[in-house]
XYZ file of C-alpha atoms in Angstrom:
497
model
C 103.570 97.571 64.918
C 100.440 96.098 64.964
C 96.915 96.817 64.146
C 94.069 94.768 66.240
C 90.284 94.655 64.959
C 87.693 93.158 67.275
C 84.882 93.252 64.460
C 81.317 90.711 63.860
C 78.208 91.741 62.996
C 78.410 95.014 61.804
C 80.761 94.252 59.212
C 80.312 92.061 56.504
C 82.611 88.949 55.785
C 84.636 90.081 52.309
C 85.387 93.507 54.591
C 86.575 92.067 57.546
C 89.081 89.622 55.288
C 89.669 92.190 52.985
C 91.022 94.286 56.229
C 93.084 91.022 57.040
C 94.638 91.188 53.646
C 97.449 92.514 51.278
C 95.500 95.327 49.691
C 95.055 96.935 53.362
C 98.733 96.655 53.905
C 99.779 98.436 50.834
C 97.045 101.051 51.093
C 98.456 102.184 54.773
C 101.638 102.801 53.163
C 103.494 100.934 56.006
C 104.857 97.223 55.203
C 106.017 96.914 58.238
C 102.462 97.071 59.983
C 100.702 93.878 60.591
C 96.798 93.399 60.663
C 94.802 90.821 62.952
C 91.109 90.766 62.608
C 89.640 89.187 65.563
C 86.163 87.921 66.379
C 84.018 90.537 68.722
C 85.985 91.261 71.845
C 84.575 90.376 75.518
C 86.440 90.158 79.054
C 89.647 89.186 79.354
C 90.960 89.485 75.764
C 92.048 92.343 75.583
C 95.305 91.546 78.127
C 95.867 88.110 75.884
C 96.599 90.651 72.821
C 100.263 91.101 74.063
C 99.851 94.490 72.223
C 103.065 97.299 72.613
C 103.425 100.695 72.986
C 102.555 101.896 69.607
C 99.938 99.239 68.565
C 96.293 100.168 68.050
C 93.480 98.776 68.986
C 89.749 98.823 67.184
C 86.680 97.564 68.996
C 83.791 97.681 66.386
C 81.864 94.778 68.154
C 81.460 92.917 71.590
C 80.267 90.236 73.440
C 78.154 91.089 76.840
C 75.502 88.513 76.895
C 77.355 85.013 76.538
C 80.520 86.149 78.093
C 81.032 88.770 80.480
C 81.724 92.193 78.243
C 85.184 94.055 77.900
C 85.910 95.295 81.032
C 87.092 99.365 80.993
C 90.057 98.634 83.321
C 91.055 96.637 80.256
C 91.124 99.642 77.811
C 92.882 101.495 80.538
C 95.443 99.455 81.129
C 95.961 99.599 77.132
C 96.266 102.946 77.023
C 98.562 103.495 80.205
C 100.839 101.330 78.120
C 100.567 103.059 75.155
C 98.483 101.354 72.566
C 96.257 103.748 70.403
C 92.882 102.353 71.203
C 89.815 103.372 69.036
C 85.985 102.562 69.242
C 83.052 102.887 67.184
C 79.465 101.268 65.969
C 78.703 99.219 68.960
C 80.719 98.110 72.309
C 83.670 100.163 70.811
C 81.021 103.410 70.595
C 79.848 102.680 74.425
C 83.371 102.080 75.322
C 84.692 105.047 73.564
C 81.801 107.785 74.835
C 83.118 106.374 78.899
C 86.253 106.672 78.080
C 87.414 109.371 75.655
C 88.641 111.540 78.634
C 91.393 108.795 78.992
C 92.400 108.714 75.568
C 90.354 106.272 74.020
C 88.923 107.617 70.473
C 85.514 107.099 69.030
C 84.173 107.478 65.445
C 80.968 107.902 63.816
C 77.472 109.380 64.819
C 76.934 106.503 67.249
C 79.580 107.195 69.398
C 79.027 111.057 69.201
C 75.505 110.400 70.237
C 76.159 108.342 73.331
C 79.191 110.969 74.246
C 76.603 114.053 74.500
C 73.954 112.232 76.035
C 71.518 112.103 73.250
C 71.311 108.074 73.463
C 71.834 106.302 77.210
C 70.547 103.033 76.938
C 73.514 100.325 76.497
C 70.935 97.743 74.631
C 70.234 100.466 71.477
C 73.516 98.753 69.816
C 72.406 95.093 71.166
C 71.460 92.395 68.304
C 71.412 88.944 68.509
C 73.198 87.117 65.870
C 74.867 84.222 64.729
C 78.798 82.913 64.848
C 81.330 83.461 63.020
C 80.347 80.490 60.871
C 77.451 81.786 60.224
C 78.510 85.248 59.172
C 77.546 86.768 62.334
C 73.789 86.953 61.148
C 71.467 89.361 62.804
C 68.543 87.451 63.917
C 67.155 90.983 65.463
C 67.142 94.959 64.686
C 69.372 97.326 66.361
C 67.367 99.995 68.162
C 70.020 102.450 67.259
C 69.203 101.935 63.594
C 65.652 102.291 64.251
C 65.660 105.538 65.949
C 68.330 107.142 63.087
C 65.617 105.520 60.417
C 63.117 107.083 61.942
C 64.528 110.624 63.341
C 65.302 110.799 59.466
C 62.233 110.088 58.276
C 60.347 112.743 60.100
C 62.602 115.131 59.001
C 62.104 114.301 55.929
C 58.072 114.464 56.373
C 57.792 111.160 55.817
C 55.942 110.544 59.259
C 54.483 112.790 61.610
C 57.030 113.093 64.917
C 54.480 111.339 67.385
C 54.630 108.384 65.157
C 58.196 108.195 65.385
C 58.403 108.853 69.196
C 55.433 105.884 69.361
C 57.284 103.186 67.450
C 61.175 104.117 69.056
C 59.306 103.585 72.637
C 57.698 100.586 71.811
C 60.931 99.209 70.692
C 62.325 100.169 73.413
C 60.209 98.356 75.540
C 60.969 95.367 73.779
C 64.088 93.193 75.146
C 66.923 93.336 72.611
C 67.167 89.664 71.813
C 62.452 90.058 70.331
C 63.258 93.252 68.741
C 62.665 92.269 65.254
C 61.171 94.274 62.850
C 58.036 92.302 62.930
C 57.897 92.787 66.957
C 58.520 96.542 66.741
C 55.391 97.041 64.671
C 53.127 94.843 66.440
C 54.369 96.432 69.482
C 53.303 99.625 67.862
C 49.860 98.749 66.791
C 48.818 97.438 69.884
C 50.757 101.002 71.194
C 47.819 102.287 68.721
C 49.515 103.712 65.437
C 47.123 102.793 62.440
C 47.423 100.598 59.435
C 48.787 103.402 56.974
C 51.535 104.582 59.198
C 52.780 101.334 60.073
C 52.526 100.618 56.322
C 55.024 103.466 56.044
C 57.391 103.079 59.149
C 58.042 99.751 57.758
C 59.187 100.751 54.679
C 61.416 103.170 55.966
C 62.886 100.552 58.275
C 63.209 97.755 55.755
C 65.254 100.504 53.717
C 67.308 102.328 56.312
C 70.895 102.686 56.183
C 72.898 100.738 58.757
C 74.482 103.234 60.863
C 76.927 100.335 62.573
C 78.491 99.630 59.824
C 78.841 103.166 58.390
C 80.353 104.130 61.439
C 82.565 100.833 61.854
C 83.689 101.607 58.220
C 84.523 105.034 59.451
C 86.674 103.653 61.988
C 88.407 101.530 59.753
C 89.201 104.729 57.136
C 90.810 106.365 60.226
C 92.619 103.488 61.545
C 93.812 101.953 58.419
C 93.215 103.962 55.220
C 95.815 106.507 54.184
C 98.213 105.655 56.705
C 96.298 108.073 58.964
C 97.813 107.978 62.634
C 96.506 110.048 65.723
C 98.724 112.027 67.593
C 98.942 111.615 71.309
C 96.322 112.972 73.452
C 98.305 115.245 74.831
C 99.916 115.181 78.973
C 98.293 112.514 80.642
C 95.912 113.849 83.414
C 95.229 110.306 85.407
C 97.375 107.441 86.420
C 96.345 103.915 86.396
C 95.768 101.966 89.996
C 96.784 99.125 89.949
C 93.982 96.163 91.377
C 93.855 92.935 92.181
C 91.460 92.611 89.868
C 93.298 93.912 87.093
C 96.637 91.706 88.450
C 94.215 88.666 88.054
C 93.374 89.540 84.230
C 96.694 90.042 83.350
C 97.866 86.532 85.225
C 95.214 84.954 83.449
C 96.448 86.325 80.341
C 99.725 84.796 80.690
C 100.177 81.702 78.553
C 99.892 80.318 75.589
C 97.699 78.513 73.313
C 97.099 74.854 72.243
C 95.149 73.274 69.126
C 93.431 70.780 71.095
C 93.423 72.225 74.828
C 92.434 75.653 73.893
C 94.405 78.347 75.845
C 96.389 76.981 78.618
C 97.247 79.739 81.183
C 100.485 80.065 82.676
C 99.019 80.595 86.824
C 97.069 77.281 86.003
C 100.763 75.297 86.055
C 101.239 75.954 89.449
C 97.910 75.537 90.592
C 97.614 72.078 89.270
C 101.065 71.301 90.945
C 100.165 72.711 94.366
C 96.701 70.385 93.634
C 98.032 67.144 92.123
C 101.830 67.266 92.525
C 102.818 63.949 94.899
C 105.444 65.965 96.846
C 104.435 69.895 96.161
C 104.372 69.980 99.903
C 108.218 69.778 100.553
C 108.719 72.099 97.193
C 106.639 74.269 98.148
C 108.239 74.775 102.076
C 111.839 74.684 100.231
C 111.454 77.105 97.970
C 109.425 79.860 100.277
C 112.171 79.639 102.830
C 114.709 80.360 100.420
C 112.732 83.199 99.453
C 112.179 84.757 102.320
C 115.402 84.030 103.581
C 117.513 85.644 100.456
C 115.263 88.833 101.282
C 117.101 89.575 104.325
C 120.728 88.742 102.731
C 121.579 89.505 99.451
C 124.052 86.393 99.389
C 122.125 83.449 97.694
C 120.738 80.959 99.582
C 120.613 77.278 98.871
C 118.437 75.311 101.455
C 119.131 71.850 102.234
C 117.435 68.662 103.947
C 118.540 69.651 107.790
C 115.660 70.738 110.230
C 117.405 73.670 111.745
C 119.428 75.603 108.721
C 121.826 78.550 109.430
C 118.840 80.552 106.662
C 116.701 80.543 109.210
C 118.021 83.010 110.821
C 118.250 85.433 108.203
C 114.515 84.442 107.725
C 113.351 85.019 111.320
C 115.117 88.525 110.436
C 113.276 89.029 107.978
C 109.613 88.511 109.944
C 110.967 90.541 112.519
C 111.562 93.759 110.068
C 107.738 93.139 108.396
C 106.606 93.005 112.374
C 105.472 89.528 112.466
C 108.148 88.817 114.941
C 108.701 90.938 118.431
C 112.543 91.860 118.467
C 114.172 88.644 119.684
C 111.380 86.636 119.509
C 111.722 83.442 117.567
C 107.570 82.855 117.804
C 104.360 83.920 118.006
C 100.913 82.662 118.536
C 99.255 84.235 115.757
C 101.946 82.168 112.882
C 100.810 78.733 114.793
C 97.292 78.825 113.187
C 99.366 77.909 109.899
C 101.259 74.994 111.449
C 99.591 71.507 111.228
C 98.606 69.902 114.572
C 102.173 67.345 114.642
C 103.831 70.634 113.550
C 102.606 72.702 116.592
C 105.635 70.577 118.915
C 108.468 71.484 116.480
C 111.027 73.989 118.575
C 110.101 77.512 118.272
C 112.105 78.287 115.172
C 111.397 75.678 112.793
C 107.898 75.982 114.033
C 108.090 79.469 112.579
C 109.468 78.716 109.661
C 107.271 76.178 108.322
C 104.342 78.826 109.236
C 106.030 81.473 107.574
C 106.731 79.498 104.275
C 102.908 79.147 104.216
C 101.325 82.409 105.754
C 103.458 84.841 103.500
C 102.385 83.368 99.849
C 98.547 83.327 99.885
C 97.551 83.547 96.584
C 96.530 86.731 95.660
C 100.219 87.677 96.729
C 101.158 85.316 94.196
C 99.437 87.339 91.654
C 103.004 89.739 91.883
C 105.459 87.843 91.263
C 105.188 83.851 91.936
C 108.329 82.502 93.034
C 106.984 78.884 92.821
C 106.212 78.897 89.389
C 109.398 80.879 88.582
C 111.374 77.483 90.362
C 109.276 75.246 88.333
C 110.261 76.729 84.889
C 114.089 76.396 86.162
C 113.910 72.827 86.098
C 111.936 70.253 84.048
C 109.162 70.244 85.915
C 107.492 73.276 84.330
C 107.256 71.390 80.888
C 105.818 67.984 82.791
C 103.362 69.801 84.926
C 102.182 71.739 81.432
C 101.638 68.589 79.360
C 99.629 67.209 82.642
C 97.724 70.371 82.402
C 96.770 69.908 78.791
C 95.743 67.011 79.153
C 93.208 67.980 81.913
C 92.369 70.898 79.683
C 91.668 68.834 76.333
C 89.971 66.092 79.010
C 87.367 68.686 79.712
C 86.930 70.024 76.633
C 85.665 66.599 75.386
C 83.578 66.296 78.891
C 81.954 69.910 77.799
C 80.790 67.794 74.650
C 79.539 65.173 75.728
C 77.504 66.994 79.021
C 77.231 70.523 77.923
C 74.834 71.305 80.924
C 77.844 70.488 83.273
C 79.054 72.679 85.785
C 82.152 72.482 87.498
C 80.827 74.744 90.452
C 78.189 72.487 91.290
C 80.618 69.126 91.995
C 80.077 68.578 95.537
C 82.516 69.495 98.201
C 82.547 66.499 100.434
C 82.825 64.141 97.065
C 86.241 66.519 96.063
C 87.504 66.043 99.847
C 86.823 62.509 99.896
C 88.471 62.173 96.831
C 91.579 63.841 97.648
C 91.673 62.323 101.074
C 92.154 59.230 99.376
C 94.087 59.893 97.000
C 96.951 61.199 99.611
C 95.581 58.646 102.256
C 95.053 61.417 104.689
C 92.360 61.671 107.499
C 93.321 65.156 108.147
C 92.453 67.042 105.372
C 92.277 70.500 107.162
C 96.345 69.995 107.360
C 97.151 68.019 104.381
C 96.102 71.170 102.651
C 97.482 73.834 104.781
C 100.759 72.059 104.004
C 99.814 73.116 100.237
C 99.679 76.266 100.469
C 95.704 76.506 101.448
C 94.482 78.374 104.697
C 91.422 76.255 104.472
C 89.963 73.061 102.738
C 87.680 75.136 100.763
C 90.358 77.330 99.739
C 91.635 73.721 98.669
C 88.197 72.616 96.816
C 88.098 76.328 94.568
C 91.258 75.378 93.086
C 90.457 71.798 92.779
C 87.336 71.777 91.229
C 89.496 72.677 88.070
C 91.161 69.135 88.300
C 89.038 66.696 90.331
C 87.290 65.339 87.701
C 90.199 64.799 85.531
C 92.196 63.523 88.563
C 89.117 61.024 89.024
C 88.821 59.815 85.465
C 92.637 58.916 85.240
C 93.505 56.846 88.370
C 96.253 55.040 85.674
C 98.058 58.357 84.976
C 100.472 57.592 87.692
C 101.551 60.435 90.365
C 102.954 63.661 89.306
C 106.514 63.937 91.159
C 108.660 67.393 91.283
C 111.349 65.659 92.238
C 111.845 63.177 89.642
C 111.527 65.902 86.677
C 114.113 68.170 89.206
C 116.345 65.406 88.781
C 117.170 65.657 85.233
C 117.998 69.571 85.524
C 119.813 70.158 88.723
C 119.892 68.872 92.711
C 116.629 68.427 94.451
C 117.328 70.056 97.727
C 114.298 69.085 99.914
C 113.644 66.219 101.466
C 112.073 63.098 99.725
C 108.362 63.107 99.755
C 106.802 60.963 102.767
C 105.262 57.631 101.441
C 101.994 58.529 102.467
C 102.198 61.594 99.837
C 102.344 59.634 96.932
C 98.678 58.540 95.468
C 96.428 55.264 95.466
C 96.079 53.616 92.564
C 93.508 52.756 91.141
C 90.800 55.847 92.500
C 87.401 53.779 92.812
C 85.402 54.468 89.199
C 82.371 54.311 90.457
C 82.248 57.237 93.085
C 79.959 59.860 92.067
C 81.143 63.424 91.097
């Protein structure tokens, strides 16, 4: 099993190694556990984990300002699966307090506070700090700390309660990222506490107790120390739904990581093929016939080269039982919008067929099960198509660099269609990419921003061919990809992005 830690700023460096280490193995009393201490958690990590059924999870700390902040599906679809997930100081305690009906545990006064209501605001547990190289310095004050410094000393008669009141709201006027200590008491003077109190609330702030980290450590204790395991939370009252949303997390979650590239996701193979790949058009029609035609037979099927194949029968079968088809129909008007113009004077059932192989696999289908990639791994063009995409992935890693203020969203369309219309030598773009899979040619640009650039800045890479890598592994049974598919070389340099 294995314990995961999403911890920053409210623990300090020799903890969070010291939690990575030996001594914490020995002290849970289980050898067999393993530790990872990772850097604060935000969107879309938590489905990279690969965590199991018996795994826990700790979120101490979290991202939400420079990348989009752990999403709660996320948690749920952890639990659902099993994993023992735990929360505490900061995005854990917020997480926890939503979420504790689920299963989810929290620790510590933080997360108790937020859980009854006594604390609402999201930004009390907000700082803004440094990296990891940098320790994770705080460059501001958590307002949570603040109000427990203060709520304390009042009780303690250090300050009168109106003070207190006074100097929490003018923090929490204050945006997180200018609360500093220095901008909480000038907020208060000019809120009109005097000289001698703010002599005093300063004090008690410069010595208050960190409440993040004594509830992080808390969480830690339960998590780690002793060997101390929660038991389950008893029968399960809900039942997870899947999304689409939550099928697009867990597809982008899929892959695997690289030193120089960074992580190179597993949905992004195909996609570059269905972008780049010199003859993905005839893959892509093969291998979606021969899906849809072993769904109506469970003998396989094996397409070949020939126009009219015997599987094309068992395919039209298969539209007619979905209803796309009228019984005995081998047509219909509504599958034409998919066919490209020269297409539209094929006989009826080819006609179909071609629409079909394109209509039934939009992308978000795909997102299931996606039988295109699954046919690329059984050959080797899964492995050439991932070393292309590497090396678009390292290419614009370097370009991020070198332009750091570039976006990828703000290329311009008509430059990535005028591109790729030369690149296939194709004046009809509106069909060249319907025959890849796209029901539109900005369908086509979303997915090719991702590789224009690269595409652009390589004209000497030479074209990316299925069938050649197909070769080595087995029989290519589609047809040969039409001249005109292959690219131009060399792609003008001096085109603007």
């Amino acid at each position: 099993m294995t314990v995961f830690l999403f911890v920053g700023p409210s623990l300090p460096r020799e903890v969070r190694e010291r939690c990575a280490g030996q001594a914490v193995l020995q002290a849970m009393g289980q050898a067999g556990e393993h530790v990872e201490v990772l850097p604060p958690v935000a969107a879309g990590d938590l489905p990279r984990l690969g965590a199991r059924s018996g795994d826990t999870v700790g979120i101490v700390d979290g991202l939400f300002h420079r990348r989009p902040a752990v999403r709660h599906k996320e948690i749920l679809d952890l639990l659902d699966s099993g994993v023992r997930v735990h929360g505490a100081a900061r995005m854990g305690a917020l997480r926890a307090a939503e979420l504790t009906a689920y299963g989810m545990t929290g620790h510590g006064r933080i997360f108790a506070d937020y859980h009854r209501g006594a604390i609402t605001a999201d930004d009390e547990v907000a700082l803004l700090h440094g990296t990891e190289a940098e320790d994770y310095q705080s460059f501001t004050e958590a307002l949570v700390n603040v109000r427990y410094a203060l709520a304390d000393a009042a009780a303690r008669g250090l300050l009168p309660a109106r003070v207190a009141d006074a100097v929490l709201a003018a923090g929490a006027r204050l945006p997180f990222v200018e609360r500093t200590r220095a901008a909480i008491l000038a907020a208060a003077a000019r809120g009109g506490i005097g000289e001698t109190e703010l002599a005093t609330v300063d004090e008690v702030l410069s010595c208050a107790p960190d409440a993040k980290r004594t509830d992080a450590l808390a969480l830690l204790e339960s998590v780690l120390g002793s060997g101390v395991r929660p038991e389950g939370g008893g029968e399960r009252t809900w039942r997870l739904r899947e999304t689409l949303h939550l099928r697009q997390w867990r597809s982008a979650a899929r892959g695997s990581h690289d030193p120089a590239a960074g992580w190179v996701p597993e949905e992004q193979i195909h996609r570059l093929a269905q972008v780049l790949a010199a003859d993905y058009p005839a893959f892509r029609e093969r291998v979606a016939m021969r899906r849809l035609a072993a769904q109506h037979t469970a003998v396989p099927v094996r397409m070949t080269a020939s126009a009219d194949l015997p599987p094309v029968a068992d395919l039209l079968e298969r539209l007619r039982f979905l209803g796309l088809l009228a019984p005995g129909a081998d047509a219909d008007p509504g599958l034409d919008r998919w066919c490209t113009a020269a297409e539209r004077e094929l006989p009826d059932r080819v006609r179909t067929a071609k629409a079909a192989a394109r209509a039934l696999f939009p992308h978000h289908a795909l997102l299931w099960h996606d039988p295109f990639l699954d046919e690329l791994k059984t050959t080797g063009a899964h492995l050439m198509v991932r070393e292309r995409l590497v090396s678009c992935l390292r290419f614009h890693r370097t370009l991020r660099r070198q332009r750091p203020t570039l976006q990828l969203a703000r290329l311009r369309t008509e430059n990535i269609l005028a591109h790729f219309a030369q690149r296939w030598d194709r004046d009809d773009l509106e069909d060249a990419v319907l025959e890849r899979g796209f029901a539109t040619a900005e369908d086509f640009v979303t997915s090719a921003r991702s590789f224009y650039l690269y595409d652009k800045a390589h004209p000497g890479a030479g074209p990316l061919v299925l069938q050649a890598a197909a070769a080595d592994d087995g029989p290519w049974t589609g047809s040969r990809p039409p001249q005109h598919l292959l690219p131009k070389n060399p792609v003008p340099k001096d085109s603007a992005p």
